Amino acid sequence: MRMLPLVMAFGLAAPVVAQDAAQGEALFGFYCATCHGNSAAGNGPMSPSLVIAPPDLTALAARNDGVFPTARVVMRIDGRDPLVSHGSMMPVYGDFFEGTDVATKAETGQPIMTSQPIVDLLAYLEALQQE
């Protein structure tokens, strides 16, 4: 008989939620494009005023050996890995993105807890990746 991990056997694993790239695109346009640009290339109208220039978000996977860095992106957006360029947690609209009510899979396959808007942003950003 195959043994299930203890977490799965007792139903304690958090379900991984669906990602909505269209919703993520709308969120990006409203909350992120001002700094990161409409094309996510890091050239938004506010980018010159930031201490650290926004990166080209279409090249996240390329800069990470072809793997989209899900955990790093989640932690940057939700504030677990804050950015000095914003002077506070990213995004500056932090309240909207707060919460750890859903799980998504990190690039390692492990679940990472975050909010539904961040899960949707992840889906959009993953779709933008260039080689």
mmCIF file of C-alpha atoms in Angstrom:
data_model
loop_
_atom_site.group_PDB
_atom_site.id
_atom_site.type_symbol
_atom_site.label_atom_id
_atom_site.label_comp_id
_atom_site.label_asym_id
_atom_site.label_seq_id
_atom_site.Cartn_x
_atom_site.Cartn_y
_atom_site.Cartn_z
ATOM 1 C CA MET A 1 0.000 0.000 0.000
ATOM 2 C CA ARG A 2 1.319 3.446 -0.941
ATOM 3 C CA MET A 3 1.704 5.838 1.997
ATOM 4 C CA LEU A 4 0.542 9.430 1.604
ATOM 5 C CA PRO A 5 2.431 12.243 3.280
ATOM 6 C CA LEU A 6 0.894 13.064 6.664
ATOM 7 C CA VAL A 7 -0.302 16.472 5.479
ATOM 8 C CA MET A 8 -2.223 14.947 2.572
ATOM 9 C CA ALA A 9 -3.591 12.040 4.587
ATOM 10 C CA PHE A 10 -5.340 14.390 6.977
ATOM 11 C CA GLY A 11 -6.435 16.846 4.314
ATOM 12 C CA LEU A 12 -4.298 19.671 5.658
ATOM 13 C CA ALA A 13 -2.778 20.646 2.340
ATOM 14 C CA ALA A 14 -4.025 23.974 1.032
ATOM 15 C CA PRO A 15 -5.724 23.698 -2.345
ATOM 16 C CA VAL A 16 -3.951 25.472 -5.180
ATOM 17 C CA VAL A 17 -6.260 28.078 -6.707
ATOM 18 C CA ALA A 18 -6.909 28.922 -10.325
ATOM 19 C CA GLN A 19 -5.003 31.762 -11.904
ATOM 20 C CA ASP A 20 -6.753 34.350 -14.048
ATOM 21 C CA ALA A 21 -4.262 35.987 -16.441
ATOM 22 C CA ALA A 22 -6.907 38.382 -17.821
ATOM 23 C CA GLN A 23 -7.635 39.631 -14.313
ATOM 24 C CA GLY A 24 -3.885 39.838 -13.709
ATOM 25 C CA GLU A 25 -3.462 41.974 -16.820
ATOM 26 C CA ALA A 26 -6.168 44.368 -15.614
ATOM 27 C CA LEU A 27 -4.537 44.572 -12.167
ATOM 28 C CA PHE A 28 -1.133 45.157 -13.738
ATOM 29 C CA GLY A 29 -2.476 47.985 -15.880
ATOM 30 C CA PHE A 30 -4.102 49.664 -12.890
ATOM 31 C CA TYR A 31 -1.488 49.103 -10.163
ATOM 32 C CA CYS A 32 1.850 48.292 -11.781
ATOM 33 C CA ALA A 33 2.187 49.917 -15.210
ATOM 34 C CA THR A 34 2.890 53.361 -13.750
ATOM 35 C CA CYS A 35 6.341 52.135 -12.697
ATOM 36 C CA HIS A 36 6.848 49.005 -14.804
ATOM 37 C CA GLY A 37 5.301 50.295 -18.056
ATOM 38 C CA ASN A 38 2.372 48.984 -20.088
ATOM 39 C CA SER A 39 4.620 46.393 -21.724
ATOM 40 C CA ALA A 40 6.214 45.441 -18.344
ATOM 41 C CA ALA A 41 9.649 46.369 -19.717
ATOM 42 C CA GLY A 42 10.441 48.646 -16.748
ATOM 43 C CA ASN A 43 9.811 51.901 -18.579
ATOM 44 C CA GLY A 44 6.728 53.317 -16.853
ATOM 45 C CA PRO A 45 6.293 57.072 -16.498
ATOM 46 C CA MET A 46 7.288 56.961 -12.800
ATOM 47 C CA SER A 47 10.399 54.822 -13.351
ATOM 48 C CA PRO A 48 12.824 57.786 -13.587
ATOM 49 C CA SER A 49 11.820 58.932 -10.104
ATOM 50 C CA LEU A 50 12.598 55.601 -8.411
ATOM 51 C CA VAL A 51 15.866 54.960 -6.590
ATOM 52 C CA ILE A 52 16.160 51.562 -8.298
ATOM 53 C CA ALA A 53 14.890 51.281 -11.865
ATOM 54 C CA PRO A 54 12.088 48.739 -12.309
ATOM 55 C CA PRO A 55 13.327 45.575 -14.013
ATOM 56 C CA ASP A 56 12.093 44.219 -17.314
ATOM 57 C CA LEU A 57 9.409 41.854 -16.031
ATOM 58 C CA THR A 58 9.244 40.044 -19.376
ATOM 59 C CA ALA A 59 12.735 38.643 -18.714
ATOM 60 C CA LEU A 60 12.256 37.231 -15.202
ATOM 61 C CA ALA A 61 12.471 33.616 -16.360
ATOM 62 C CA ALA A 62 15.377 34.330 -18.719
ATOM 63 C CA ARG A 63 17.345 35.843 -15.839
ATOM 64 C CA ASN A 64 16.557 32.754 -13.724
ATOM 65 C CA ASP A 65 17.843 30.009 -16.061
ATOM 66 C CA GLY A 66 14.496 29.754 -17.874
ATOM 67 C CA VAL A 67 12.417 29.196 -14.718
ATOM 68 C CA PHE A 68 9.821 31.753 -13.683
ATOM 69 C CA PRO A 69 10.790 32.754 -10.101
ATOM 70 C CA THR A 70 7.311 32.459 -8.581
ATOM 71 C CA ALA A 71 8.343 32.588 -4.922
ATOM 72 C CA ARG A 72 10.577 35.629 -5.435
ATOM 73 C CA VAL A 73 7.856 37.494 -7.350
ATOM 74 C CA VAL A 74 5.234 36.702 -4.687
ATOM 75 C CA MET A 75 7.511 37.883 -1.890
ATOM 76 C CA ARG A 76 8.410 41.101 -3.734
ATOM 77 C CA ILE A 77 4.772 41.991 -4.333
ATOM 78 C CA ASP A 78 3.435 41.017 -0.900
ATOM 79 C CA GLY A 79 6.271 42.691 0.997
ATOM 80 C CA ARG A 80 8.111 39.684 2.423
ATOM 81 C CA ASP A 81 11.068 40.849 0.310
ATOM 82 C CA PRO A 82 10.632 44.661 0.375
ATOM 83 C CA LEU A 83 12.184 47.026 -2.144
ATOM 84 C CA VAL A 84 13.948 50.234 -1.157
ATOM 85 C CA SER A 85 13.038 51.906 -4.457
ATOM 86 C CA HIS A 86 9.436 52.242 -3.324
ATOM 87 C CA GLY A 87 10.271 53.564 0.132
ATOM 88 C CA SER A 88 7.806 51.031 1.500
ATOM 89 C CA MET A 89 6.460 47.599 0.685
ATOM 90 C CA MET A 90 5.759 46.963 -2.956
ATOM 91 C CA PRO A 91 3.353 47.819 -4.315
ATOM 92 C CA VAL A 92 2.602 51.213 -2.921
ATOM 93 C CA TYR A 93 -1.010 50.017 -3.032
ATOM 94 C CA GLY A 94 -0.123 47.308 -0.504
ATOM 95 C CA ASP A 95 -3.518 47.025 1.189
ATOM 96 C CA PHE A 96 -5.095 45.716 -2.000
ATOM 97 C CA PHE A 97 -2.554 42.902 -2.326
ATOM 98 C CA GLU A 98 -2.468 41.887 1.357
ATOM 99 C CA GLY A 99 -3.585 38.502 2.542
ATOM 100 C CA THR A 100 -2.442 34.924 2.637
ATOM 101 C CA ASP A 101 -5.713 33.307 1.810
ATOM 102 C CA VAL A 102 -4.792 31.188 -1.216
ATOM 103 C CA ALA A 103 -1.975 28.868 -2.256
ATOM 104 C CA THR A 104 -0.097 28.725 -5.513
ATOM 105 C CA LYS A 105 2.831 26.559 -6.522
ATOM 106 C CA ALA A 106 6.343 27.926 -6.279
ATOM 107 C CA GLU A 107 8.834 26.944 -8.963
ATOM 108 C CA THR A 108 9.982 24.148 -6.630
ATOM 109 C CA GLY A 109 6.481 22.642 -6.647
ATOM 110 C CA GLN A 110 5.887 23.586 -3.025
ATOM 111 C CA PRO A 111 2.810 25.645 -2.127
ATOM 112 C CA ILE A 112 3.268 29.280 -1.244
ATOM 113 C CA MET A 113 0.506 31.254 0.432
ATOM 114 C CA THR A 114 -0.476 34.648 -0.942
ATOM 115 C CA SER A 115 -3.549 36.587 -2.062
ATOM 116 C CA GLN A 116 -5.777 35.968 -5.084
ATOM 117 C CA PRO A 117 -4.774 39.242 -6.803
ATOM 118 C CA ILE A 118 -1.110 38.213 -6.602
ATOM 119 C CA VAL A 119 -1.935 34.771 -8.018
ATOM 120 C CA ASP A 120 -3.654 36.500 -10.944
ATOM 121 C CA LEU A 121 -0.668 38.836 -11.457
ATOM 122 C CA LEU A 122 1.612 35.780 -11.510
ATOM 123 C CA ALA A 123 -0.432 34.228 -14.312
ATOM 124 C CA TYR A 124 -0.171 37.433 -16.362
ATOM 125 C CA LEU A 125 3.554 37.872 -15.734
ATOM 126 C CA GLU A 126 4.268 34.247 -16.618
ATOM 127 C CA ALA A 127 2.438 34.738 -19.916
ATOM 128 C CA LEU A 128 4.688 37.729 -20.743
ATOM 129 C CA GLN A 129 7.990 35.876 -20.419
ATOM 130 C CA GLN A 130 10.382 36.184 -23.369
ATOM 131 C CA GLU A 131 13.360 33.979 -24.036
#
